mmCIF file of C-alpha atoms and ligand atoms in Angstrom:
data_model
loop_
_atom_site.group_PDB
_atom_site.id
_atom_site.type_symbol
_atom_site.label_atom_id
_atom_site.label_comp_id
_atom_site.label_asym_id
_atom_site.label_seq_id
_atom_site.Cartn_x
_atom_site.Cartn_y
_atom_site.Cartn_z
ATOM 1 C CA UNK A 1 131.519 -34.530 -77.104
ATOM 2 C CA UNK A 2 128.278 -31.894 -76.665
ATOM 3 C CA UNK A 3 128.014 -28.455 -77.744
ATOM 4 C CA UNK A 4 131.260 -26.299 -78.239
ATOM 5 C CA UNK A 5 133.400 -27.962 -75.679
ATOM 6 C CA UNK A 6 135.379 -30.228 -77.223
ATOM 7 C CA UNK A 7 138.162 -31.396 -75.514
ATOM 8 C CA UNK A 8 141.921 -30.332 -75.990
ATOM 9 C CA UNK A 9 144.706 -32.513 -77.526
ATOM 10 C CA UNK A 10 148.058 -31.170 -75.624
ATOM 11 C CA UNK A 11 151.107 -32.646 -77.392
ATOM 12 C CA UNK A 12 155.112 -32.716 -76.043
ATOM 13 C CA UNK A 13 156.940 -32.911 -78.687
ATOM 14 C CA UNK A 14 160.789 -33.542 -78.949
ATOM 15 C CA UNK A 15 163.169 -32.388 -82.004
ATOM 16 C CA UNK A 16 166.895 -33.376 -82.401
ATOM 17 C CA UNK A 17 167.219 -34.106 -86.036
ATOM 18 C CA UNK A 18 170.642 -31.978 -86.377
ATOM 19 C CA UNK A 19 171.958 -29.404 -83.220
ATOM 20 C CA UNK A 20 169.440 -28.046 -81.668
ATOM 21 C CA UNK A 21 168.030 -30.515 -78.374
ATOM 22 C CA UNK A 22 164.683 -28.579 -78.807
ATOM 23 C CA UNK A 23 160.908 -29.806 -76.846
ATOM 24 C CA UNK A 24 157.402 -27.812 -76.768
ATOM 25 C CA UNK A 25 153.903 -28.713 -75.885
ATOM 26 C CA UNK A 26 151.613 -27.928 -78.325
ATOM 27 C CA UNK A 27 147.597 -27.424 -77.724
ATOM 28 C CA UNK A 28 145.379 -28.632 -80.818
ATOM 29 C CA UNK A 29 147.882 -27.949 -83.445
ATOM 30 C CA UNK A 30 147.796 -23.995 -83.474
ATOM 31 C CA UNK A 31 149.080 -22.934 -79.446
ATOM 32 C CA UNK A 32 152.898 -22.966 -78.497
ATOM 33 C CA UNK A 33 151.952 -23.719 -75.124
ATOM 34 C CA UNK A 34 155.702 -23.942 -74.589
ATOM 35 C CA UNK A 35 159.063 -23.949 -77.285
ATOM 36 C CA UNK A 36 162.328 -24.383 -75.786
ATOM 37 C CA UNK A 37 165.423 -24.612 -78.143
ATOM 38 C CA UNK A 38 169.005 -25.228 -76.412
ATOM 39 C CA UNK A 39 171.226 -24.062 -79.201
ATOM 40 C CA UNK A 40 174.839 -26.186 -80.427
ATOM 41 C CA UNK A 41 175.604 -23.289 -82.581
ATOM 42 C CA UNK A 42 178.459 -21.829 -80.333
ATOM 43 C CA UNK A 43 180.162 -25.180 -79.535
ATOM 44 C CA UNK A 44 180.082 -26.403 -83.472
ATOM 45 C CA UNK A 45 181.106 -22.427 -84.636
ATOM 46 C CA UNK A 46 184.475 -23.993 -83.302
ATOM 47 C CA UNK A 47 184.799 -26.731 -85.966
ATOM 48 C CA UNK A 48 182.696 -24.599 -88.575
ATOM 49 C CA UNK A 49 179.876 -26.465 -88.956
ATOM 50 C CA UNK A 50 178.107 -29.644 -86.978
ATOM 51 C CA UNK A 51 180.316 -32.242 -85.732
ATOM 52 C CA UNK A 52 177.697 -35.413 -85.461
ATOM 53 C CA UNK A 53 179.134 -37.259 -82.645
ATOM 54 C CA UNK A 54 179.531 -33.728 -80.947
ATOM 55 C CA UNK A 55 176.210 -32.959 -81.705
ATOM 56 C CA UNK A 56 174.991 -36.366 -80.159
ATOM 57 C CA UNK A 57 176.633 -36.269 -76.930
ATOM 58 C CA UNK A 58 175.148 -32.745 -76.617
ATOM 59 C CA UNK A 59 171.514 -33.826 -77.258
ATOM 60 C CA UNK A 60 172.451 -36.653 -74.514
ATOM 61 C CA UNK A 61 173.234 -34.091 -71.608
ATOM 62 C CA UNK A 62 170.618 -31.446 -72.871
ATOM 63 C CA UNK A 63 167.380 -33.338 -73.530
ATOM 64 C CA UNK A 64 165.577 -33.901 -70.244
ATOM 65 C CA UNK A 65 166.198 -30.737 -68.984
ATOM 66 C CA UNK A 66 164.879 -28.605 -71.949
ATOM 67 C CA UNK A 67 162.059 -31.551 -72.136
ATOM 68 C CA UNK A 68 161.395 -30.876 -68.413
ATOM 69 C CA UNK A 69 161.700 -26.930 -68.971
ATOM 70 C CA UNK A 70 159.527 -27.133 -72.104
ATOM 71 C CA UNK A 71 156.483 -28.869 -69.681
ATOM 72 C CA UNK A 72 157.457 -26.461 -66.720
ATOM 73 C CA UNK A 73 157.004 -23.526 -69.018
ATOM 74 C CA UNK A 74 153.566 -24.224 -70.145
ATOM 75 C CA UNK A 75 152.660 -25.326 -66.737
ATOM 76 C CA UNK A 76 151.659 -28.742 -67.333
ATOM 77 C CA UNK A 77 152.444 -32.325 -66.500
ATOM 78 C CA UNK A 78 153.275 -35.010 -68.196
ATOM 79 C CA UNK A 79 150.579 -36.567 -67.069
ATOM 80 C CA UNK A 80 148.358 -34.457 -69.241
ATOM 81 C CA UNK A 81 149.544 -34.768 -72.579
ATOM 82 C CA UNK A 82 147.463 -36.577 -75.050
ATOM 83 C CA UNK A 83 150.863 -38.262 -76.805
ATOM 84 C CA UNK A 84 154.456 -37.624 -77.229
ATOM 85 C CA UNK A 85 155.693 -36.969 -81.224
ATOM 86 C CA UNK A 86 159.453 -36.853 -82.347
ATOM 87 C CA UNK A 87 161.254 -36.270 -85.049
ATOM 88 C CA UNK A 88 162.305 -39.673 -86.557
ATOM 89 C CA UNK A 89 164.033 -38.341 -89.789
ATOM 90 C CA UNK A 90 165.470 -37.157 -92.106
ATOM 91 C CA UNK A 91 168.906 -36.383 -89.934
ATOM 92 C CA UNK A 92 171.295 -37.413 -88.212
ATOM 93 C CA UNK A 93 171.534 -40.644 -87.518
ATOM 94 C CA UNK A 94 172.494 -40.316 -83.831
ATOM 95 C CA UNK A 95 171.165 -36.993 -83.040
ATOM 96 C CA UNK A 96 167.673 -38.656 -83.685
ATOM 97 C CA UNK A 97 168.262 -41.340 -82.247
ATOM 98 C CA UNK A 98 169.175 -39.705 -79.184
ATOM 99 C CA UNK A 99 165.513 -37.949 -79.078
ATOM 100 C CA UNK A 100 163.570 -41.252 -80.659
ATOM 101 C CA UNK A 101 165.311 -43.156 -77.190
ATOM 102 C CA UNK A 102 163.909 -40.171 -75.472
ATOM 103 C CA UNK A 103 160.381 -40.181 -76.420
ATOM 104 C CA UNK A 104 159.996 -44.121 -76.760
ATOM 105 C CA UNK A 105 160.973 -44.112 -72.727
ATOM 106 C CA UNK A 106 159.071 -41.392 -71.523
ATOM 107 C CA UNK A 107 155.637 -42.487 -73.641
ATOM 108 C CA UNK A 108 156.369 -46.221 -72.557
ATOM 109 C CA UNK A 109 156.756 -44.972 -68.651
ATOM 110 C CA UNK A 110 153.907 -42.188 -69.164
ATOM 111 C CA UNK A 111 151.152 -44.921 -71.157
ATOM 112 C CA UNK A 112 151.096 -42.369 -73.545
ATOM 113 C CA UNK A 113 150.671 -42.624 -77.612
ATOM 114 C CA UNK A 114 154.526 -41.947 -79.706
ATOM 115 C CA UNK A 115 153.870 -40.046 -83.066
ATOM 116 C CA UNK A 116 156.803 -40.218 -85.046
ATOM 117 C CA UNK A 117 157.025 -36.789 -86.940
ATOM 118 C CA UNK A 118 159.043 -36.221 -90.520
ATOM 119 C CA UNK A 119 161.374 -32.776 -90.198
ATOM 120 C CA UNK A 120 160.313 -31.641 -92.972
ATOM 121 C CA UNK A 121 156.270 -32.235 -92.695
ATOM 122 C CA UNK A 122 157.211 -30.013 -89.107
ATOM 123 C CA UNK A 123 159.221 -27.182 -91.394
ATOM 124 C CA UNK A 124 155.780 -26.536 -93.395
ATOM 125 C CA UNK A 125 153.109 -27.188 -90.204
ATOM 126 C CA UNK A 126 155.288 -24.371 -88.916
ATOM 127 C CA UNK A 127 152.978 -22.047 -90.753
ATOM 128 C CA UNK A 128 149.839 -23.246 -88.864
ATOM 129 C CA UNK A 129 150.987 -21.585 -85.439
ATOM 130 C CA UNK A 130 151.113 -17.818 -86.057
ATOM 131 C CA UNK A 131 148.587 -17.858 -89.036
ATOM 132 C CA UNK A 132 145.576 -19.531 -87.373
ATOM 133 C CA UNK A 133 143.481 -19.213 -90.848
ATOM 134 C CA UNK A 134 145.604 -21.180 -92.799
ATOM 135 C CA UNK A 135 144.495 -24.472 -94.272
ATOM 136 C CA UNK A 136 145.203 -26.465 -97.223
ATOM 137 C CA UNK A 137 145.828 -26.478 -100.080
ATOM 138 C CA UNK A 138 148.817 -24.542 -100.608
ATOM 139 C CA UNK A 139 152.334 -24.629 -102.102
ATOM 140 C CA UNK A 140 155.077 -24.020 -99.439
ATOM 141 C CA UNK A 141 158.312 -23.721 -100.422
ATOM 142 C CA UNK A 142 161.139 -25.509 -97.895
ATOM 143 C CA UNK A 143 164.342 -24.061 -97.491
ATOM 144 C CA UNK A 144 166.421 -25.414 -95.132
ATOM 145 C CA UNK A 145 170.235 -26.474 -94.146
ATOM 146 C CA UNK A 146 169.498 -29.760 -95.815
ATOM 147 C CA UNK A 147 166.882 -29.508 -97.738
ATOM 148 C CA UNK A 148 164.777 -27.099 -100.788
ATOM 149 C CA UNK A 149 161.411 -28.247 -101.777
ATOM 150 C CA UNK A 150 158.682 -26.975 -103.649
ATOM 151 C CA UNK A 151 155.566 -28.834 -102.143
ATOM 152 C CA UNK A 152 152.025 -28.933 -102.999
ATOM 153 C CA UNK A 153 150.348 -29.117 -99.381
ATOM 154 C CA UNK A 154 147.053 -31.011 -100.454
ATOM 155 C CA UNK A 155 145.664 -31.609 -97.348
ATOM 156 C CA UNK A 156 146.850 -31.961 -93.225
ATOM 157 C CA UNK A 157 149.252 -34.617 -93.472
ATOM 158 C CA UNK A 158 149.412 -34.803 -97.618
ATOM 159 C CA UNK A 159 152.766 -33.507 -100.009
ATOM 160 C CA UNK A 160 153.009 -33.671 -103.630
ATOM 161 C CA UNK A 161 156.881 -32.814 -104.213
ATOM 162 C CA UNK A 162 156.807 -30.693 -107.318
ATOM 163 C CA UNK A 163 160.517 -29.836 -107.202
ATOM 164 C CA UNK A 164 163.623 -30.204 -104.989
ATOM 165 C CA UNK A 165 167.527 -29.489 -105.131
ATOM 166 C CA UNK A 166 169.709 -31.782 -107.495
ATOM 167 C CA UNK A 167 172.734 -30.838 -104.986
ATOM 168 C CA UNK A 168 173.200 -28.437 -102.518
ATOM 169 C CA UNK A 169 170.132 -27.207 -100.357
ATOM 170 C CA UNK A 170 169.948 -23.272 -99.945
ATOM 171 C CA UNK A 171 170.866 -23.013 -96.511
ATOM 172 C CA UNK A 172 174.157 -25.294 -97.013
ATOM 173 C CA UNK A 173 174.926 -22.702 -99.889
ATOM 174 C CA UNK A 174 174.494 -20.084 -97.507
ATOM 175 C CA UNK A 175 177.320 -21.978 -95.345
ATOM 176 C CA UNK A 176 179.379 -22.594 -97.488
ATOM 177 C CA UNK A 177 179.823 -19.424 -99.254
ATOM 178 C CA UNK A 178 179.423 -17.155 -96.126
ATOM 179 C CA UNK A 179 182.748 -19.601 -94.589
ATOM 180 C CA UNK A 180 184.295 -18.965 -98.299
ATOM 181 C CA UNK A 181 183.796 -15.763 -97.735
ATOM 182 C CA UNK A 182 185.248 -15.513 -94.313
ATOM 183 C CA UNK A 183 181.995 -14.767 -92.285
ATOM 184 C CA UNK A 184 181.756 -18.609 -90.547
ATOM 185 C CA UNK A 185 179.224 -20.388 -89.196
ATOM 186 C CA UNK A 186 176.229 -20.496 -89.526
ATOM 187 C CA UNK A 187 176.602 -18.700 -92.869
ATOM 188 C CA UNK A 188 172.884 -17.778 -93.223
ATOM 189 C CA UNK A 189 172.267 -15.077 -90.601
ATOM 190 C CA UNK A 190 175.852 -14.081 -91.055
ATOM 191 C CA UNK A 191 175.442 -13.575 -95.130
ATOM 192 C CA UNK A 192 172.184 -11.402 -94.917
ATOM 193 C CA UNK A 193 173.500 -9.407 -91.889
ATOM 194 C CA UNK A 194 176.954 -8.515 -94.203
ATOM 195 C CA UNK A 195 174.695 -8.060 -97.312
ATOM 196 C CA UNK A 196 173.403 -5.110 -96.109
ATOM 197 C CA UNK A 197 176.285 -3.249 -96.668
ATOM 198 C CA UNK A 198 176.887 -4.564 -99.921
ATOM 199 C CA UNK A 199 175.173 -4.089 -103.462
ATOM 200 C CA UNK A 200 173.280 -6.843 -105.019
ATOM 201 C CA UNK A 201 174.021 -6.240 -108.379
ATOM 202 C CA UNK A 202 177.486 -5.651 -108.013
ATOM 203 C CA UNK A 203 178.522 -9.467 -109.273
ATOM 204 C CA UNK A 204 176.180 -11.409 -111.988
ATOM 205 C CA UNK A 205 176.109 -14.779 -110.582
ATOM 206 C CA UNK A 206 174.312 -17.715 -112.610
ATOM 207 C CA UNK A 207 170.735 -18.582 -111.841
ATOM 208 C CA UNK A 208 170.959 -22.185 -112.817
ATOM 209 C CA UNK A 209 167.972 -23.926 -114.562
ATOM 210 C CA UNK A 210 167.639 -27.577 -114.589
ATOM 211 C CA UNK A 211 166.238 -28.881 -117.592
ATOM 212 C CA UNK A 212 164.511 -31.926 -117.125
ATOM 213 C CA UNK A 213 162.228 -30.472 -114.469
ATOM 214 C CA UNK A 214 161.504 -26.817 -114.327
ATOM 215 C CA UNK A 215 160.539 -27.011 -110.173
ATOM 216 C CA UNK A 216 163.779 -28.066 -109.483
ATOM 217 C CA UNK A 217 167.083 -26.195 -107.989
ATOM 218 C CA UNK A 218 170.204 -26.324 -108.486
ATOM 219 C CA UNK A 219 173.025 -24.291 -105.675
ATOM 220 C CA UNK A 220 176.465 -25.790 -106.506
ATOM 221 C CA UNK A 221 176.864 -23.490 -109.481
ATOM 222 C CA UNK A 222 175.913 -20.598 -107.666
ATOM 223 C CA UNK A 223 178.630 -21.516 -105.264
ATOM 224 C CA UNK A 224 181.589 -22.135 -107.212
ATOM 225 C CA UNK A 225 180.975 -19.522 -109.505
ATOM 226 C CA UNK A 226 181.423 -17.643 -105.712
ATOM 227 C CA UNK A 227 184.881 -19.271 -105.741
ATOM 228 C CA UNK A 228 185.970 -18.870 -108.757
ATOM 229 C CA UNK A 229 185.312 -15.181 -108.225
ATOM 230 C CA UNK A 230 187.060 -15.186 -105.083
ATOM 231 C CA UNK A 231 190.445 -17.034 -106.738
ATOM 232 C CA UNK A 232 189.881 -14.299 -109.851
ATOM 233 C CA UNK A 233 190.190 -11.325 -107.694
ATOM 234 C CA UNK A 234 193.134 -12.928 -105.281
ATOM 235 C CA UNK A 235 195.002 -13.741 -108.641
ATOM 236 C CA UNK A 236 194.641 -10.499 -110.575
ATOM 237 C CA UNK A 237 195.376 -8.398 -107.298
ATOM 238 C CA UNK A 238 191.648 -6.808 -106.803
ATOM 239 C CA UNK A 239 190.522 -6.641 -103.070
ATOM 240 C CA UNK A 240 187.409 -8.506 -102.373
ATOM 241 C CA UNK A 241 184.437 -6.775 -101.273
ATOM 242 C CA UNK A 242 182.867 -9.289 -98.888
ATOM 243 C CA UNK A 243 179.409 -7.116 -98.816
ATOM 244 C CA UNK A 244 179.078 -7.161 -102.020
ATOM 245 C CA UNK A 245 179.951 -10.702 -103.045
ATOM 246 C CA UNK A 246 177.205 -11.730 -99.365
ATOM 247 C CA UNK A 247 174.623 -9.089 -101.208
ATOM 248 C CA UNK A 248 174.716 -10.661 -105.093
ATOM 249 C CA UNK A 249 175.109 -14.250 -104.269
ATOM 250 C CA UNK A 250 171.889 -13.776 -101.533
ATOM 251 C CA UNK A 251 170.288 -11.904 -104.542
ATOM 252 C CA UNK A 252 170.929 -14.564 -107.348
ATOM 253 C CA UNK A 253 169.684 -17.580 -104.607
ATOM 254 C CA UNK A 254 166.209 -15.746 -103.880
ATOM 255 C CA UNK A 255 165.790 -14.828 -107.664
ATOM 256 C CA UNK A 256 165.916 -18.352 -108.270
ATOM 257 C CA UNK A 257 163.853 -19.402 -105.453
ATOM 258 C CA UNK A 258 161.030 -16.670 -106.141
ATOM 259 C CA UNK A 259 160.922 -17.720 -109.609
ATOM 260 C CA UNK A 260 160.275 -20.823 -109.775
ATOM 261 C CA UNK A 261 158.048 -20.355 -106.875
ATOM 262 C CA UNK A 262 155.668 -18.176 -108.779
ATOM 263 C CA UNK A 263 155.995 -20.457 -111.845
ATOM 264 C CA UNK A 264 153.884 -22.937 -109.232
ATOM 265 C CA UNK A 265 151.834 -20.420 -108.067
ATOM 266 C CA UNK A 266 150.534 -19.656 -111.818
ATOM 267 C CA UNK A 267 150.749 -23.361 -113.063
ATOM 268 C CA UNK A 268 148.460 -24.411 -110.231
ATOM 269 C CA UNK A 269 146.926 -21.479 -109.642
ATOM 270 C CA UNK A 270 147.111 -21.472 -106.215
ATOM 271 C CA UNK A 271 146.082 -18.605 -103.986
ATOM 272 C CA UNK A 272 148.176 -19.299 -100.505
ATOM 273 C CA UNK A 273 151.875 -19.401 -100.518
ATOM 274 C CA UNK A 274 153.886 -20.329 -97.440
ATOM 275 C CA UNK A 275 157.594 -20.433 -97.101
ATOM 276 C CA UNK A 276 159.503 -22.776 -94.169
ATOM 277 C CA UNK A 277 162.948 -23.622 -92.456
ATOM 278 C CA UNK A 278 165.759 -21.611 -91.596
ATOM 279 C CA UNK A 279 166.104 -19.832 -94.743
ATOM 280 C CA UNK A 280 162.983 -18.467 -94.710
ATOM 281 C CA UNK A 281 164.050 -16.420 -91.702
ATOM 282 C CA UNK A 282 166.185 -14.491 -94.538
ATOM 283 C CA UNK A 283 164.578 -11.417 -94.589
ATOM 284 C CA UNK A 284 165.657 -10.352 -98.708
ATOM 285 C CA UNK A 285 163.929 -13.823 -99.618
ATOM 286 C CA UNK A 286 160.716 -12.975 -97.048
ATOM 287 C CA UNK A 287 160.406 -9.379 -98.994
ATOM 288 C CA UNK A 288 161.196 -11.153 -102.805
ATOM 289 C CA UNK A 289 158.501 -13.373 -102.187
ATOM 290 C CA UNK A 290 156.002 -11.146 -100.476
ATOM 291 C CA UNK A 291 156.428 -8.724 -103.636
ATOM 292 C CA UNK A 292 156.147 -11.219 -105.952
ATOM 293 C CA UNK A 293 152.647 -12.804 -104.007
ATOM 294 C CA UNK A 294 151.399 -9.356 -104.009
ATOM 295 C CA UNK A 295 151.192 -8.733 -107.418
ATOM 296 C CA UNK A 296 149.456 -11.788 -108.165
ATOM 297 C CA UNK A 297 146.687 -11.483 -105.132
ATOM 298 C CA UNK A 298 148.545 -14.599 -103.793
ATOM 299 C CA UNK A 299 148.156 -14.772 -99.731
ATOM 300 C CA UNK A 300 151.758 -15.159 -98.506
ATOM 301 C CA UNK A 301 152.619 -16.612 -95.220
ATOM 302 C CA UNK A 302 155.890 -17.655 -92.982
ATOM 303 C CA UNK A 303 156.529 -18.413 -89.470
ATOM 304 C CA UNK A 304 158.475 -15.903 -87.310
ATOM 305 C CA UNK A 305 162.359 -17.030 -87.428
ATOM 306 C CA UNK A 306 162.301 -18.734 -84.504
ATOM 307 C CA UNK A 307 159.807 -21.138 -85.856
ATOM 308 C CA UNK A 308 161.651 -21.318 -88.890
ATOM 309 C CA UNK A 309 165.061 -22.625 -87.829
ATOM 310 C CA UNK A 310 164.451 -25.900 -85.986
ATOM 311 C CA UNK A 311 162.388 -25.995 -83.208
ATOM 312 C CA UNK A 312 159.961 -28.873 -81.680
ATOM 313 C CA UNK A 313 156.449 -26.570 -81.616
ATOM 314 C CA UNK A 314 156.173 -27.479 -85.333
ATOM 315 C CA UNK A 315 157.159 -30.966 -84.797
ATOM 316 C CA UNK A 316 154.276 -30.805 -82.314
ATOM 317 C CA UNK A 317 152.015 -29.093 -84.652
ATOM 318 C CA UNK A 318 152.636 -31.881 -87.721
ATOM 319 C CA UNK A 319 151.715 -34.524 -84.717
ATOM 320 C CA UNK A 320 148.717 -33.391 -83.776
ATOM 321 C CA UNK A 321 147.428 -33.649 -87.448
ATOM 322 C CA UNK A 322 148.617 -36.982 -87.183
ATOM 323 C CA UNK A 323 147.437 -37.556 -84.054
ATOM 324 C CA UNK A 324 143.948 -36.832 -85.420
ATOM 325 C CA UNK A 325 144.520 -38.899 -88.204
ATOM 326 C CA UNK A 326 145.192 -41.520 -86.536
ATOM 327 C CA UNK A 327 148.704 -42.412 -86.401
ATOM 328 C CA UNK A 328 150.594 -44.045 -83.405
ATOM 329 C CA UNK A 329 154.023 -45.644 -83.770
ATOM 330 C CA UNK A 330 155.221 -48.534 -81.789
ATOM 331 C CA UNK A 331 158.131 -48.974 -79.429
ATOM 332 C CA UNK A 332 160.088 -50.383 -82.375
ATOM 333 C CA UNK A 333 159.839 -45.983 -84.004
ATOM 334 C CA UNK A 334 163.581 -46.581 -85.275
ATOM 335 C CA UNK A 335 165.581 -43.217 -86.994
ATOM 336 C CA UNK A 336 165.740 -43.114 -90.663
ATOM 337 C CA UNK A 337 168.459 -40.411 -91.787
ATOM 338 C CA UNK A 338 167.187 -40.361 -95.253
ATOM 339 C CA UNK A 339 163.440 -40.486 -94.473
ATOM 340 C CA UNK A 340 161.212 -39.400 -97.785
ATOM 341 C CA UNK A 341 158.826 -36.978 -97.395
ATOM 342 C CA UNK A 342 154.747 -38.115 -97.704
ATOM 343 C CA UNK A 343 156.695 -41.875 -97.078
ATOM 344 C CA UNK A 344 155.678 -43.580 -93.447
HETATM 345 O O1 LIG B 1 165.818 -25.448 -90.789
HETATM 346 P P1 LIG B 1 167.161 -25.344 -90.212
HETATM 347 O O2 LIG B 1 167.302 -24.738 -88.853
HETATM 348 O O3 LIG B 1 167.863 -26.735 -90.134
HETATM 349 C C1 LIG B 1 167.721 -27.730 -91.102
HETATM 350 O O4 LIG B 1 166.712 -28.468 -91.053
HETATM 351 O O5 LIG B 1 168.600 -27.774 -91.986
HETATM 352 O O6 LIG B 1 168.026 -24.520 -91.277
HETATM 353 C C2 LIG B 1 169.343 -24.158 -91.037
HETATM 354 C C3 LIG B 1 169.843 -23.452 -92.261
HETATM 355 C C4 LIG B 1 171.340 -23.148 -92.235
HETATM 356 O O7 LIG B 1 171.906 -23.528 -93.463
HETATM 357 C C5 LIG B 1 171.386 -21.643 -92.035
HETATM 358 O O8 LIG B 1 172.538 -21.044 -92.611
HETATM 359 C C6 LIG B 1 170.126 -21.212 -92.748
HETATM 360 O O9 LIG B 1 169.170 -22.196 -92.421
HETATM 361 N N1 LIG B 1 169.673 -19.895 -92.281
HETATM 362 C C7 LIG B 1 169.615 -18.796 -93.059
HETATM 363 C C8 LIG B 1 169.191 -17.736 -92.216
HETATM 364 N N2 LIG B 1 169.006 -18.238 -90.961
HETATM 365 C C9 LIG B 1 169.295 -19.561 -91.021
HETATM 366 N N3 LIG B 1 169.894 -18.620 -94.355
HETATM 367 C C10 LIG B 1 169.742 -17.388 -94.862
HETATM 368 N N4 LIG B 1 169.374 -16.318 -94.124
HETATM 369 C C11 LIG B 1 169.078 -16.448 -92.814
HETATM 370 N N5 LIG B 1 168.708 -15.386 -92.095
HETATM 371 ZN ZN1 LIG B 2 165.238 -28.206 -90.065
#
């Protein structure tokens, strides 16, 4: 290509790793041309929390017209994309499937290239739509309903795992403690919306430290130690303050997650810090970190929330890096639930 005019790549991409049926077209890797997200939330609040078959079926009657709507929106064909990218994993196993079908027909009836895409890889490339200046390296810190990783983002495409959860991810301690709690599903929004009535210091809950590897995290103590305060107070009599249980449990999760974030951040003395997935929508967690960067001249970045929670513009965004990488996938792109980050 001459000069300055070098040609676009224009991605669809297609997300249905867990409940949302979710498409966008993406333009080289940094332009939402398009991000449509048909929510399950309200149909799984019933059964407090995602019913997998449900959530299938639901992907099954939602996909083509939020795949259609997502090409309508940015006023493009499907003729005109450069290749189609989906999320083949980590999730579940027939939610993905459902848009790995989806992308295999419409690539193999459109001629077009099929990126497979992992979740999580789309969680940090997340960062790379609203903050055009970011590059690698940088450590990004995943916090999602399934997963909490501390990654070292080496280059486009390229994860060093320095540290991840030993049980429960952050967001599924949100969940679970906000339905202990009484708030419901999704716990997340719910816990940080009550916690603003509440006081975080009211109730010293443990910030658990896992010995054999300082990066890593550890929820389920945090979350019975919720419990166990709950059954305390109903046996001795004492009403429970829901804000302020929601405020101090929020408060001893970020602590821990800020911590040993910075601990990176000085070990490898890294200068951009990025947070991704639905937790980092959580506003206290946004302000502990952006604090905490601040006062050690660290650049700190994060999508807005609705690139945070799932979405397909960052699944889009990852593919396009793999796109220019190289990477196609053949028609036989299977799911893999337990897909490993940096693995193909
Ligand atoms: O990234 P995501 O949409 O899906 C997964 O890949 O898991 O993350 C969903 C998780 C849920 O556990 C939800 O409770 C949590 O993110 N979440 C939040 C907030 N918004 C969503 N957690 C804390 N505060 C929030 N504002
Ligand atoms: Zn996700």
């Amino acid at each position: 290509m001459m000069g300055s005019s070098q040609r676009n790549v224009t991605i669809l991409a297609i997300e249905s790793s867990c409940d949302e049926t979710a498409a966008a077209v993406v333009r080289n890797g940094r332009e939402a041309l398009s991000n449509v997200i048909s929510s399950q939330i309200a149909l799984h609040t019933l059964y407090g929390g995602v019913v997998p078959e449900i959530a299938s079926r639901k992907h099954i009657e939602k996909i083509n017209q939020v795949i259609e709507a997502a090409l309508s929106e940015a006023q493009m064909h499907l003729a005109e994309m450069d290749a189609i990218a989906v999320t083949y994993g980590p999730g579940l196993v027939g939610p993905l499937l459902v848009g790995v079908a989806e992308a295999k027909a419409i690539a193999y009836a459109a001629q077009k290239p099929l990126i497979g895409v992992h979740h999580i890889e789309g969680h940090i490339n997340a960062n790379y739509i609203e903050n055009k200046e970011l590059e690698p390296p940088f450590l990004c810190l995943v916090v999602s309903g399934g997963h909490t990783h501390l990654v070292q983002v080496t280059d486009y495409g390229k994860y060093e795992i320095l540290g991840r959860t030993r049980d429960d991810a952050a967001g599924e301690a949100f969940d679970k403690v906000a339905r202990a709690i009484g708030l419901g599903y999704p716990g997340g929004p719910k816990i940080e919306q009550v916690s603003k009535e509440g006081s975080p210091d009211a109730i010293a809950f443990p910030r658990a430290k896992v010995a054999e590897n300082p990066y890593d995290f550890s929820f389920s103590g945090v979350k019975s130690a919720v419990l166990n305060y709950i059954n305390g107070c109903n046996m001795k009599n004492i009403p429970i303050v829901q804000a302020d249980i929601a405020a101090s449990f929020q408060k001893a999760v970020t602590d821990v997650l800020v911590e040993h974030a910075m601990m990176a951040v000085e070990e490898f003395q890294v200068h951009k810090f990025a947070i991704a997935g639905g937790v980092a929508s959580n506003a206290a967690l946004r302000n502990g970190m952006r604090k905490a960067c601040e006062q050690r001249n660290v650049e700190f970045y994060h999508p807005s929330p609705v690139f945070c929670t799932d979405n397909a513009a960052m699944i889009g965004t990852a593919a396009y890096y793999e796109y220019l990488a190289g990477r196609r996938d053949g028609w036989d792109l299977n799911a893999v639930p337990n897909l490993k980050l940096g693995e193909r």
